[in-house]
Amino acid sequence: MNLEFSEEMVMLQDSVLKFLQNEYDFETRQSLSRSGIGYSEDNWQSFAEMGLLGIPFDEEFGGFGFGQTGLIVVMEAIGKGLVVEPYLASIVLGGLLIQRAGSEEQKEAILPALIGGELKLAFAYVERHARYNLTDVEFKAELQGDQYCLSGSKSVVLNAETADKIIVSARTSGDNFSEQGISLFIVDKNSTGLTSRDYQTVDGLRASELTFDNVMVDQAAIVGELDNALPAIEYVIDAATAAICAEGVGVVTELRDKTVEYLKTRKQFDQPIGNFQVLQHRCVDMFMTEEQMRSLSYLAAIKVAEGDGTERTKSVSAAKVYLGDARTIVGEQAAQLHGGIGVTDELDVAHYVKRLAMMNALFGDRDYHLQRFSQA
Amino acid sequence: MDLNYSPEEKAFQLEVREFLKENYPKDIQQKVAKGIALKKDDYVRWQKILANKDGWVAPGWPAEYGGPGWTPVQKYIFDEECGAANCLRTVAFGLVMLAPVLMKFGTVEQREKYLGDILNSDVWWCQGYSEPNSGSDLASLQTKAEKQGDHYIVNGSKTWTTHGHYADMMFTLVRTSQEDRKQKGISFLLIDMTAPGVTTTPIITVDGMHVVNQIFLENVKVPVENLVGKEGDGWTIAKSLLMHERTYIAQVPRSKKQIARLKELASKERYNGKPLIEDAAFKAKISAVEIELMALEMTNMRVLSKLSSGDAPGAESSLLKVKGTEVQQAITALLMEAVGYFGMPYVKESMTDGWQEEPIGPEEASVLAPHYFDWRKSSIYGGSNEIQKNIMAKAVLGL
């Protein structure tokens, strides 16, 4: 039993945190978020040089081979820095999906370029009516001759705007809600018939509504097993959920830290408000939530790395329930304890609170995961 | 990062499991499983069995004092297996609390005199900390010990003394001088419960049971050699005592067993023609507690992993105490809720040994409400959860 990070991981962590400290202050983040593509292509190249883009991938494709637990340190750092670069969309969702389900040819064509920062992916799986149900797939792919014709819409596709290729889930057979009959296709972003409505999200990231109007693809575009892509989709959503739980730990650590510091400096009634026990205990509640989240985020990563099954489902959903709780226990309280300044656009605190709130909806909210845990 | 035990640790786990299966008395196991009140004899019997097995009764003791000298992971495994087997938890006062104090602060004579009897459960200890007017503000304690020749004369009263009526000896915090800083005048004294002037009065708790007591001390003569450390060291000693066995404090294995009991009970109870456990609302409540427990178990293991790699532990024991007791209490509430109406009948005799009558409603239902009330104590004792939050605010957050 060992729950410490390896020396290599600690070194990676140090280099990410140093990068964030030197190159990524809050003002920089805000201007990047509001700029053209919503992040910095230079930063993305720096991430590639630092090796961050290769953390979870097998060594034979140029990765570090650190797997899911390796993602913990980079995702925590992303949370701490409110990083806007498309790590979750491209590396975690896109890359891990290819690593899990892709053919050898697809892996060889995609992973080295992804790790090198030359190619980006996005994963389109959300449908307007489906909420968090991954089997509620109406998006159609029909065989016409020796090609598939893709038609339908996908919503809130993270960082689709700058992705070179989109992986999309589609129904190839069976009725809606059927676990069988779901397939994955990888499609060039600039395919004929694929249109994109791009927007900023509340927490300063980018997403798109994608419409596929009879987009034709070869059979080589199928990722994984035809009609049987659900296990791969469930895997990658669990992997991404575990990853954002680690990101949430970073967000919560910053919020707790900033709130405690504020309480030490803000004076009212002739003393630092941190002297007041009612506020101290709230900070302790934040701290305890942070530590319990950290524990569950480690557990979720370990169980995702171990393979499919009930233990993965339970630990990932447990971590996500806690992330949902953190929205209230940490997010709302951080804003409250900062007083008026906590709800201004100028202060970073409000933006951490926003990210925490949006993460609740991402990959299923607290209620969804509590129920999923119950039924597992 | 991995959660797996090494081959040696797995072998140890199996050894513990086998030993418990062979040697843990079935009658005690039944009592623990059903939540029936335990007697001194149950504790002594089990503790002697463990002591005779290479000192397993004292997992935290080094080998030189007769303990097994286990690693933190081995201690954890032992605790886990004991929880899974519904083992009676050994009484902490002598084994877990006083013994490490004697090892660290006691004289050679004190160690020789007391440790062997603690290990063999031949001398039973209780703790004399709280007083009627000193609870969370423990340092305000007023029980006075005045030195007269080679004795201290002790006057005052101690309360909430668990197993005081079973005890032969009491380790006590007393005031030996009036200093400007109230912590400074406190000393750590060992008092013979049979000495003239010691009176033990039962306090009946809300579950109707007698576990705790008030102790009156009236001109009790205590030999000076019963002082541990120097005069005025009492507060330092008391604080160090609270740092022991921090991964034990959360009681994760016990809570896991209680969750299993809750699920079993909720599978037998019926609601709307189906097992209660299929009721979405009730199931969600169980799940919420399970998630807390999962987080707690992992936090516990993180502390353990730190201890194993030689890091000095911090204020984690406060977190483990608060979260651990919250989980324990939440489970007692759900157990009571699971039996619905049948939490209501009060059948006091059913909570003690040898009751043979037909239960009212589900078997074991009558102990559940009393247990729920009894477990309110857990967020109060050992430094109330609010005091733990004060400690974390100061020690971790610097507030």
mmCIF file of N, CA, C and O in Angstrom, chain A residues 1-5 69 72 256 260 263-264 274 277 279-281 283-285 287-289 291-292 294-296 298-299 302-303 306 311 314-315 317-318 321-322 325 366 370 373-375, chain B residues 1-6 9 73 263 280 283-284 287-288 290-292 294-296 298-299 301-302 304-306 309 311 318-319 322-323 326 386-390 392-393 396-399:
data_model
loop_
_atom_site.group_PDB
_atom_site.id
_atom_site.type_symbol
_atom_site.label_atom_id
_atom_site.label_comp_id
_atom_site.label_asym_id
_atom_site.label_seq_id
_atom_site.Cartn_x
_atom_site.Cartn_y
_atom_site.Cartn_z
ATOM 1 N N MET A 1 0.839 -1.201 0.000
ATOM 2 C CA MET A 1 0.000 0.000 0.000
ATOM 3 C C MET A 1 0.874 1.253 0.000
ATOM 4 O O MET A 1 1.750 1.402 0.832
ATOM 5 N N ASN A 2 0.627 2.104 -0.925
ATOM 6 C CA ASN A 2 1.412 3.333 -1.008
ATOM 7 C C ASN A 2 0.567 4.411 -1.674
ATOM 8 O O ASN A 2 0.098 4.248 -2.785
ATOM 9 N N LEU A 3 0.348 5.505 -0.986
ATOM 10 C CA LEU A 3 -0.482 6.580 -1.545
ATOM 11 C C LEU A 3 0.321 7.856 -1.784
ATOM 12 O O LEU A 3 -0.231 8.939 -1.877
ATOM 13 N N GLU A 4 1.623 7.695 -1.877
ATOM 14 C CA GLU A 4 2.466 8.857 -2.171
ATOM 15 C C GLU A 4 2.724 8.888 -3.685
ATOM 16 O O GLU A 4 2.684 7.862 -4.349
ATOM 17 N N PHE A 5 3.008 10.075 -4.208
ATOM 18 C CA PHE A 5 3.361 10.182 -5.619
ATOM 19 C C PHE A 5 4.821 9.783 -5.819
ATOM 20 O O PHE A 5 5.653 10.023 -4.956
ATOM 21 N N THR A 69 -3.731 7.650 -12.536
ATOM 22 C CA THR A 69 -3.237 8.297 -11.312
ATOM 23 C C THR A 69 -2.252 9.413 -11.650
ATOM 24 O O THR A 69 -2.116 10.366 -10.889
ATOM 25 N N ILE A 72 -3.717 12.933 -11.779
ATOM 26 C CA ILE A 72 -4.094 13.650 -10.552
ATOM 27 C C ILE A 72 -3.311 14.954 -10.412
ATOM 28 O O ILE A 72 -3.897 16.013 -10.202
ATOM 29 N N ARG A 256 -10.169 27.594 -0.353
ATOM 30 C CA ARG A 256 -9.977 27.524 1.107
ATOM 31 C C ARG A 256 -8.814 28.414 1.520
ATOM 32 O O ARG A 256 -8.904 29.196 2.461
ATOM 33 N N VAL A 260 -9.139 31.739 3.866
ATOM 34 C CA VAL A 260 -8.453 31.821 5.162
ATOM 35 C C VAL A 260 -7.550 33.059 5.191
ATOM 36 O O VAL A 260 -7.535 33.806 6.173
ATOM 37 N N LEU A 263 -9.593 36.139 5.692
ATOM 38 C CA LEU A 263 -10.069 36.262 7.068
ATOM 39 C C LEU A 263 -8.983 36.778 8.018
ATOM 40 O O LEU A 263 -9.274 37.373 9.041
ATOM 41 N N LYS A 264 -7.734 36.525 7.638
ATOM 42 C CA LYS A 264 -6.639 36.998 8.491
ATOM 43 C C LYS A 264 -6.349 38.491 8.295
ATOM 44 O O LYS A 264 -5.783 39.129 9.169
ATOM 45 N N GLY A 274 -11.130 36.686 11.100
ATOM 46 C CA GLY A 274 -10.722 35.309 11.377
ATOM 47 C C GLY A 274 -10.712 34.979 12.858
ATOM 48 O O GLY A 274 -10.615 33.810 13.240
ATOM 49 N N GLN A 277 -15.238 32.721 15.837
ATOM 50 C CA GLN A 277 -15.318 31.263 15.793
ATOM 51 C C GLN A 277 -16.297 30.769 14.724
ATOM 52 O O GLN A 277 -16.059 29.756 14.079
ATOM 53 N N LEU A 279 -16.817 31.914 11.885
ATOM 54 C CA LEU A 279 -16.149 31.890 10.580
ATOM 55 C C LEU A 279 -15.042 30.833 10.553
ATOM 56 O O LEU A 279 -14.807 30.183 9.532
ATOM 57 N N GLN A 280 -14.361 30.668 11.687
ATOM 58 C CA GLN A 280 -13.302 29.644 11.756
ATOM 59 C C GLN A 280 -13.861 28.263 11.445
ATOM 60 O O GLN A 280 -13.279 27.491 10.692
ATOM 61 N N HIS A 281 -15.010 27.963 12.043
ATOM 62 C CA HIS A 281 -15.568 26.626 11.847
ATOM 63 C C HIS A 281 -16.013 26.409 10.403
ATOM 64 O O HIS A 281 -15.936 25.295 9.883
ATOM 65 N N CYS A 283 -14.452 27.646 7.868
ATOM 66 C CA CYS A 283 -13.208 27.347 7.141
ATOM 67 C C CYS A 283 -12.771 25.915 7.398
ATOM 68 O O CYS A 283 -12.231 25.257 6.498
ATOM 69 N N VAL A 284 -12.983 25.432 8.614
ATOM 70 C CA VAL A 284 -12.642 24.044 8.923
ATOM 71 C C VAL A 284 -13.525 23.095 8.107
ATOM 72 O O VAL A 284 -13.050 22.082 7.591
ATOM 73 N N ASP A 285 -14.788 23.445 7.958
ATOM 74 C CA ASP A 285 -15.671 22.628 7.112
ATOM 75 C C ASP A 285 -15.125 22.566 5.680
ATOM 76 O O ASP A 285 -15.161 21.515 5.026
ATOM 77 N N PHE A 287 -11.989 22.933 4.837
ATOM 78 C CA PHE A 287 -10.767 22.126 4.892
ATOM 79 C C PHE A 287 -11.089 20.628 4.929
ATOM 80 O O PHE A 287 -10.463 19.829 4.212
ATOM 81 N N MET A 288 -12.060 20.257 5.739
ATOM 82 C CA MET A 288 -12.393 18.823 5.836
ATOM 83 C C MET A 288 -12.941 18.311 4.511
ATOM 84 O O MET A 288 -12.625 17.201 4.081
ATOM 85 N N THR A 289 -13.760 19.123 3.863
ATOM 86 C CA THR A 289 -14.291 18.743 2.549
ATOM 87 C C THR A 289 -13.155 18.563 1.554
ATOM 88 O O THR A 289 -13.124 17.604 0.782
ATOM 89 N N GLU A 291 -10.022 17.736 2.148
ATOM 90 C CA GLU A 291 -9.262 16.514 2.421
ATOM 91 C C GLU A 291 -10.036 15.254 2.007
ATOM 92 O O GLU A 291 -9.477 14.317 1.453
ATOM 93 N N GLN A 292 -11.334 15.243 2.284
ATOM 94 C CA GLN A 292 -12.145 14.083 1.913
ATOM 95 C C GLN A 292 -12.259 13.969 0.387
ATOM 96 O O GLN A 292 -12.263 12.871 -0.171
ATOM 97 N N ARG A 294 -9.974 15.013 -1.696
ATOM 98 C CA ARG A 294 -8.671 14.553 -2.165
ATOM 99 C C ARG A 294 -8.601 13.033 -2.044
ATOM 100 O O ARG A 294 -8.178 12.342 -2.969
ATOM 101 N N SER A 295 -9.078 12.521 -0.922
ATOM 102 C CA SER A 295 -9.071 11.067 -0.714
ATOM 103 C C SER A 295 -9.892 10.369 -1.787
ATOM 104 O O SER A 295 -9.452 9.387 -2.383
ATOM 105 N N LEU A 296 -11.099 10.879 -2.033
ATOM 106 C CA LEU A 296 -11.962 10.220 -3.017
ATOM 107 C C LEU A 296 -11.427 10.388 -4.432
ATOM 108 O O LEU A 296 -11.619 9.508 -5.278
ATOM 109 N N TYR A 298 -8.247 10.403 -5.245
ATOM 110 C CA TYR A 298 -7.194 9.370 -5.355
ATOM 111 C C TYR A 298 -7.842 8.001 -5.573
ATOM 112 O O TYR A 298 -7.425 7.232 -6.434
ATOM 113 N N LEU A 299 -8.857 7.728 -4.755
ATOM 114 C CA LEU A 299 -9.505 6.410 -4.842
ATOM 115 C C LEU A 299 -10.102 6.205 -6.233
ATOM 116 O O LEU A 299 -9.941 5.141 -6.843
ATOM 117 N N ILE A 302 -7.389 5.506 -8.766
ATOM 118 C CA ILE A 302 -6.842 4.152 -8.596
ATOM 119 C C ILE A 302 -7.807 3.118 -9.172
ATOM 120 O O ILE A 302 -7.407 2.189 -9.880
ATOM 121 N N LYS A 303 -9.103 3.293 -8.909
ATOM 122 C CA LYS A 303 -10.081 2.307 -9.378
ATOM 123 C C LYS A 303 -10.292 2.395 -10.893
ATOM 124 O O LYS A 303 -10.537 1.379 -11.538
ATOM 125 N N GLU A 306 -7.537 0.487 -12.345
ATOM 126 C CA GLU A 306 -7.625 -0.959 -12.134
ATOM 127 C C GLU A 306 -8.518 -1.670 -13.148
ATOM 128 O O GLU A 306 -8.400 -2.874 -13.335
ATOM 129 N N GLU A 311 -16.561 -1.435 -8.674
ATOM 130 C CA GLU A 311 -15.722 -0.596 -7.806
ATOM 131 C C GLU A 311 -15.372 0.722 -8.488
ATOM 132 O O GLU A 311 -15.285 1.759 -7.838
ATOM 133 N N LYS A 314 -18.572 2.893 -8.367
ATOM 134 C CA LYS A 314 -18.847 3.411 -7.018
ATOM 135 C C LYS A 314 -17.862 4.499 -6.626
ATOM 136 O O LYS A 314 -18.259 5.540 -6.093
ATOM 137 N N SER A 315 -16.579 4.255 -6.857
ATOM 138 C CA SER A 315 -15.608 5.236 -6.389
ATOM 139 C C SER A 315 -15.683 6.530 -7.204
ATOM 140 O O SER A 315 -15.551 7.619 -6.646
ATOM 141 N N SER A 317 -18.403 7.725 -8.750
ATOM 142 C CA SER A 317 -19.620 8.444 -8.373
ATOM 143 C C SER A 317 -19.495 9.048 -6.974
ATOM 144 O O SER A 317 -19.975 10.158 -6.734
ATOM 145 N N ALA A 318 -18.837 8.337 -6.064
ATOM 146 C CA ALA A 318 -18.634 8.884 -4.713
ATOM 147 C C ALA A 318 -17.843 10.184 -4.787
ATOM 148 O O ALA A 318 -18.207 11.190 -4.160
ATOM 149 N N VAL A 321 -20.065 12.948 -6.188
ATOM 150 C CA VAL A 321 -21.031 13.439 -5.194
ATOM 151 C C VAL A 321 -20.344 14.464 -4.293
ATOM 152 O O VAL A 321 -20.876 15.540 -4.024
ATOM 153 N N TYR A 322 -19.143 14.131 -3.867
ATOM 154 C CA TYR A 322 -18.406 15.048 -2.995
ATOM 155 C C TYR A 322 -18.078 16.357 -3.710
ATOM 156 O O TYR A 322 -18.102 17.437 -3.117
ATOM 157 N N ASP A 325 -21.081 18.386 -3.514
ATOM 158 C CA ASP A 325 -21.197 18.982 -2.176
ATOM 159 C C ASP A 325 -20.274 20.176 -2.010
ATOM 160 O O ASP A 325 -20.597 21.144 -1.323
ATOM 161 N N ARG A 366 -24.734 15.896 -8.765
ATOM 162 C CA ARG A 366 -24.695 15.192 -7.483
ATOM 163 C C ARG A 366 -25.820 14.156 -7.376
ATOM 164 O O ARG A 366 -25.584 13.014 -6.970
ATOM 165 N N LEU A 370 -25.332 10.172 -7.012
ATOM 166 C CA LEU A 370 -25.781 9.503 -5.782
ATOM 167 C C LEU A 370 -26.652 8.306 -6.151
ATOM 168 O O LEU A 370 -26.526 7.206 -5.594
ATOM 169 N N PHE A 373 -24.473 5.580 -7.677
ATOM 170 C CA PHE A 373 -23.777 4.871 -6.594
ATOM 171 C C PHE A 373 -24.727 3.867 -5.942
ATOM 172 O O PHE A 373 -24.361 2.719 -5.696
ATOM 173 N N SER A 374 -25.954 4.324 -5.680
ATOM 174 C CA SER A 374 -26.961 3.470 -5.034
ATOM 175 C C SER A 374 -27.240 2.212 -5.830
ATOM 176 O O SER A 374 -27.456 1.149 -5.271
ATOM 177 N N GLN A 375 -27.281 2.372 -7.137
ATOM 178 C CA GLN A 375 -27.703 1.261 -7.985
ATOM 179 C C GLN A 375 -26.551 0.343 -8.402
ATOM 180 O O GLN A 375 -26.788 -0.718 -8.972
ATOM 181 N N MET B 1 1.129 4.661 -6.894
ATOM 182 C CA MET B 1 -0.045 4.678 -6.016
ATOM 183 C C MET B 1 -0.793 3.366 -6.111
ATOM 184 O O MET B 1 -1.287 3.013 -7.169
ATOM 185 N N ASP B 2 -0.863 2.652 -5.055
ATOM 186 C CA ASP B 2 -1.766 1.509 -5.076
ATOM 187 C C ASP B 2 -2.226 1.165 -3.671
ATOM 188 O O ASP B 2 -1.620 1.555 -2.680
ATOM 189 N N LEU B 3 -3.338 0.475 -3.628
ATOM 190 C CA LEU B 3 -3.969 0.182 -2.346
ATOM 191 C C LEU B 3 -3.735 -1.257 -1.915
ATOM 192 O O LEU B 3 -4.282 -1.706 -0.917
ATOM 193 N N ASN B 4 -2.915 -1.971 -2.670
ATOM 194 C CA ASN B 4 -2.763 -3.390 -2.384
ATOM 195 C C ASN B 4 -1.756 -3.634 -1.269
ATOM 196 O O ASN B 4 -0.777 -2.917 -1.123
ATOM 197 N N TYR B 5 -2.034 -4.677 -0.501
ATOM 198 C CA TYR B 5 -1.090 -5.092 0.524
ATOM 199 C C TYR B 5 0.031 -5.909 -0.122
ATOM 200 O O TYR B 5 -0.178 -6.571 -1.133
ATOM 201 N N SER B 6 1.201 -5.865 0.497
ATOM 202 C CA SER B 6 2.320 -6.694 0.028
ATOM 203 C C SER B 6 2.013 -8.161 0.352
ATOM 204 O O SER B 6 1.133 -8.439 1.168
ATOM 205 N N GLU B 9 2.070 -8.730 3.976
ATOM 206 C CA GLU B 9 0.902 -8.146 4.644
ATOM 207 C C GLU B 9 -0.345 -8.995 4.411
ATOM 208 O O GLU B 9 -1.175 -9.157 5.308
ATOM 209 N N VAL B 73 0.828 -0.395 9.033
ATOM 210 C CA VAL B 73 -0.063 -1.157 8.148
ATOM 211 C C VAL B 73 -0.575 -2.414 8.851
ATOM 212 O O VAL B 73 -1.756 -2.763 8.738
ATOM 213 N N LYS B 263 -27.836 -2.542 6.007
ATOM 214 C CA LYS B 263 -28.334 -3.025 4.718
ATOM 215 C C LYS B 263 -29.111 -4.334 4.890
ATOM 216 O O LYS B 263 -30.118 -4.553 4.219
ATOM 217 N N ALA B 280 -36.145 4.263 -3.003
ATOM 218 C CA ALA B 280 -35.067 5.121 -3.525
ATOM 219 C C ALA B 280 -34.586 6.125 -2.485
ATOM 220 O O ALA B 280 -33.383 6.367 -2.355
ATOM 221 N N LYS B 283 -32.572 4.335 0.263
ATOM 222 C CA LYS B 283 -31.319 3.866 -0.339
ATOM 223 C C LYS B 283 -30.330 5.016 -0.520
ATOM 224 O O LYS B 283 -29.130 4.865 -0.255
ATOM 225 N N ALA B 284 -30.857 6.163 -0.936
ATOM 226 C CA ALA B 284 -29.979 7.316 -1.150
ATOM 227 C C ALA B 284 -29.357 7.782 0.170
ATOM 228 O O ALA B 284 -28.204 8.207 0.208
ATOM 229 N N SER B 287 -26.595 5.461 0.892
ATOM 230 C CA SER B 287 -25.469 5.745 -0.014
ATOM 231 C C SER B 287 -24.673 6.967 0.431
ATOM 232 O O SER B 287 -23.443 6.968 0.376
ATOM 233 N N ALA B 288 -25.382 7.996 0.882
ATOM 234 C CA ALA B 288 -24.680 9.213 1.305
ATOM 235 C C ALA B 288 -23.731 8.908 2.465
ATOM 236 O O ALA B 288 -22.599 9.407 2.497
ATOM 237 N N GLU B 290 -22.440 5.910 3.118
ATOM 238 C CA GLU B 290 -21.381 5.050 2.573
ATOM 239 C C GLU B 290 -20.283 5.865 1.894
ATOM 240 O O GLU B 290 -19.106 5.541 1.999
ATOM 241 N N ILE B 291 -20.708 6.920 1.202
ATOM 242 C CA ILE B 291 -19.731 7.765 0.513
ATOM 243 C C ILE B 291 -18.841 8.480 1.535
ATOM 244 O O ILE B 291 -17.620 8.548 1.377
ATOM 245 N N GLU B 292 -19.450 8.986 2.596
ATOM 246 C CA GLU B 292 -18.662 9.610 3.663
ATOM 247 C C GLU B 292 -17.651 8.619 4.230
ATOM 248 O O GLU B 292 -16.499 8.966 4.502
ATOM 249 N N MET B 294 -16.424 5.926 2.754
ATOM 250 C CA MET B 294 -15.388 5.652 1.753
ATOM 251 C C MET B 294 -14.302 6.723 1.798
ATOM 252 O O MET B 294 -13.105 6.424 1.758
ATOM 253 N N ALA B 295 -14.744 7.978 1.868
ATOM 254 C CA ALA B 295 -13.789 9.091 1.923
ATOM 255 C C ALA B 295 -12.958 8.992 3.198
ATOM 256 O O ALA B 295 -11.736 9.163 3.181
ATOM 257 N N LEU B 296 -13.637 8.677 4.290
ATOM 258 C CA LEU B 296 -12.951 8.588 5.575
ATOM 259 C C LEU B 296 -11.912 7.471 5.575
ATOM 260 O O LEU B 296 -10.791 7.632 6.060
ATOM 261 N N MET B 298 -10.343 6.283 3.081
ATOM 262 C CA MET B 298 -9.206 6.662 2.242
ATOM 263 C C MET B 298 -8.358 7.723 2.942
ATOM 264 O O MET B 298 -7.126 7.697 2.847
ATOM 265 N N THR B 299 -8.994 8.643 3.635
ATOM 266 C CA THR B 299 -8.232 9.640 4.396
ATOM 267 C C THR B 299 -7.397 8.935 5.457
ATOM 268 O O THR B 299 -6.217 9.248 5.657
ATOM 269 N N MET B 301 -6.253 5.950 5.280
ATOM 270 C CA MET B 301 -5.141 5.272 4.622
ATOM 271 C C MET B 301 -4.068 6.253 4.188
ATOM 272 O O MET B 301 -2.882 5.916 4.200
ATOM 273 N N ARG B 302 -4.478 7.458 3.834
ATOM 274 C CA ARG B 302 -3.470 8.469 3.476
ATOM 275 C C ARG B 302 -2.621 8.814 4.684
ATOM 276 O O ARG B 302 -1.404 8.974 4.585
ATOM 277 N N LEU B 304 -2.089 6.837 7.179
ATOM 278 C CA LEU B 304 -1.302 5.624 7.402
ATOM 279 C C LEU B 304 -0.088 5.569 6.474
ATOM 280 O O LEU B 304 1.025 5.233 6.885
ATOM 281 N N SER B 305 -0.327 5.906 5.206
ATOM 282 C CA SER B 305 0.736 5.886 4.208
ATOM 283 C C SER B 305 1.831 6.880 4.590
ATOM 284 O O SER B 305 3.019 6.604 4.451
ATOM 285 N N LYS B 306 1.422 8.026 5.117
ATOM 286 C CA LYS B 306 2.368 9.036 5.588
ATOM 287 C C LYS B 306 3.173 8.515 6.773
ATOM 288 O O LYS B 306 4.384 8.664 6.829
ATOM 289 N N SER B 309 5.737 5.984 5.729
ATOM 290 C CA SER B 309 6.939 6.503 5.078
ATOM 291 C C SER B 309 7.705 7.432 6.020
ATOM 292 O O SER B 309 8.588 8.160 5.599
ATOM 293 N N ASP B 311 6.781 10.059 7.865
ATOM 294 C CA ASP B 311 6.421 11.457 8.067
ATOM 295 C C ASP B 311 5.793 11.665 9.436
ATOM 296 O O ASP B 311 5.083 10.808 9.940
ATOM 297 N N SER B 318 -7.909 15.153 14.466
ATOM 298 C CA SER B 318 -9.131 15.946 14.674
ATOM 299 C C SER B 318 -10.117 15.716 13.533
ATOM 300 O O SER B 318 -11.314 15.561 13.756
ATOM 301 N N LEU B 319 -9.595 15.720 12.311
ATOM 302 C CA LEU B 319 -10.469 15.471 11.154
ATOM 303 C C LEU B 319 -11.083 14.078 11.241
ATOM 304 O O LEU B 319 -12.278 13.889 11.031
ATOM 305 N N VAL B 322 -13.838 13.990 13.928
ATOM 306 C CA VAL B 322 -15.097 14.649 13.552
ATOM 307 C C VAL B 322 -15.845 13.830 12.502
ATOM 308 O O VAL B 322 -17.026 13.484 12.671
ATOM 309 N N LYS B 323 -15.145 13.478 11.427
ATOM 310 C CA LYS B 323 -15.819 12.752 10.344
ATOM 311 C C LYS B 323 -16.222 11.345 10.800
ATOM 312 O O LYS B 323 -17.283 10.847 10.435
ATOM 313 N N GLU B 326 -19.311 11.574 12.971
ATOM 314 C CA GLU B 326 -20.490 11.941 12.162
ATOM 315 C C GLU B 326 -21.054 10.707 11.453
ATOM 316 O O GLU B 326 -22.263 10.519 11.395
ATOM 317 N N GLU B 386 -16.727 20.379 18.252
ATOM 318 C CA GLU B 386 -16.480 21.825 18.131
ATOM 319 C C GLU B 386 -15.060 22.168 18.587
ATOM 320 O O GLU B 386 -14.385 22.998 17.975
ATOM 321 N N ILE B 387 -14.625 21.499 19.655
ATOM 322 C CA ILE B 387 -13.235 21.709 20.104
ATOM 323 C C ILE B 387 -12.269 21.227 19.026
ATOM 324 O O ILE B 387 -11.252 21.878 18.741
ATOM 325 N N GLN B 388 -12.590 20.105 18.387
ATOM 326 C CA GLN B 388 -11.730 19.611 17.298
ATOM 327 C C GLN B 388 -11.641 20.637 16.176
ATOM 328 O O GLN B 388 -10.592 20.817 15.559
ATOM 329 N N LYS B 389 -12.765 21.299 15.904
ATOM 330 C CA LYS B 389 -12.741 22.331 14.850
ATOM 331 C C LYS B 389 -11.888 23.523 15.286
ATOM 332 O O LYS B 389 -11.194 24.123 14.466
ATOM 333 N N ASN B 390 -11.947 23.855 16.569
ATOM 334 C CA ASN B 390 -11.065 24.924 17.064
ATOM 335 C C ASN B 390 -9.602 24.547 16.856
ATOM 336 O O ASN B 390 -8.785 25.368 16.448
ATOM 337 N N MET B 392 -8.357 22.449 14.622
ATOM 338 C CA MET B 392 -7.999 22.508 13.197
ATOM 339 C C MET B 392 -7.852 23.954 12.719
ATOM 340 O O MET B 392 -6.945 24.262 11.943
ATOM 341 N N ALA B 393 -8.740 24.822 13.198
ATOM 342 C CA ALA B 393 -8.671 26.231 12.786
ATOM 343 C C ALA B 393 -7.313 26.811 13.176
ATOM 344 O O ALA B 393 -6.683 27.536 12.404
ATOM 345 N N VAL B 396 -4.112 23.930 11.699
ATOM 346 C CA VAL B 396 -3.989 23.713 10.252
ATOM 347 C C VAL B 396 -4.133 25.018 9.485
ATOM 348 O O VAL B 396 -3.392 25.300 8.555
ATOM 349 N N LEU B 397 -5.119 25.814 9.874
ATOM 350 C CA LEU B 397 -5.424 27.011 9.079
ATOM 351 C C LEU B 397 -4.751 28.272 9.628
ATOM 352 O O LEU B 397 -4.773 29.315 8.985
ATOM 353 N N GLY B 398 -4.189 28.165 10.810
ATOM 354 C CA GLY B 398 -3.505 29.325 11.385
ATOM 355 C C GLY B 398 -4.428 30.472 11.750
ATOM 356 O O GLY B 398 -4.033 31.640 11.752
ATOM 357 N N LEU B 399 -5.685 30.144 12.043
ATOM 358 C CA LEU B 399 -6.638 31.208 12.413
ATOM 359 C C LEU B 399 -6.631 31.442 13.918
ATOM 360 O O LEU B 399 -6.254 30.573 14.685
#
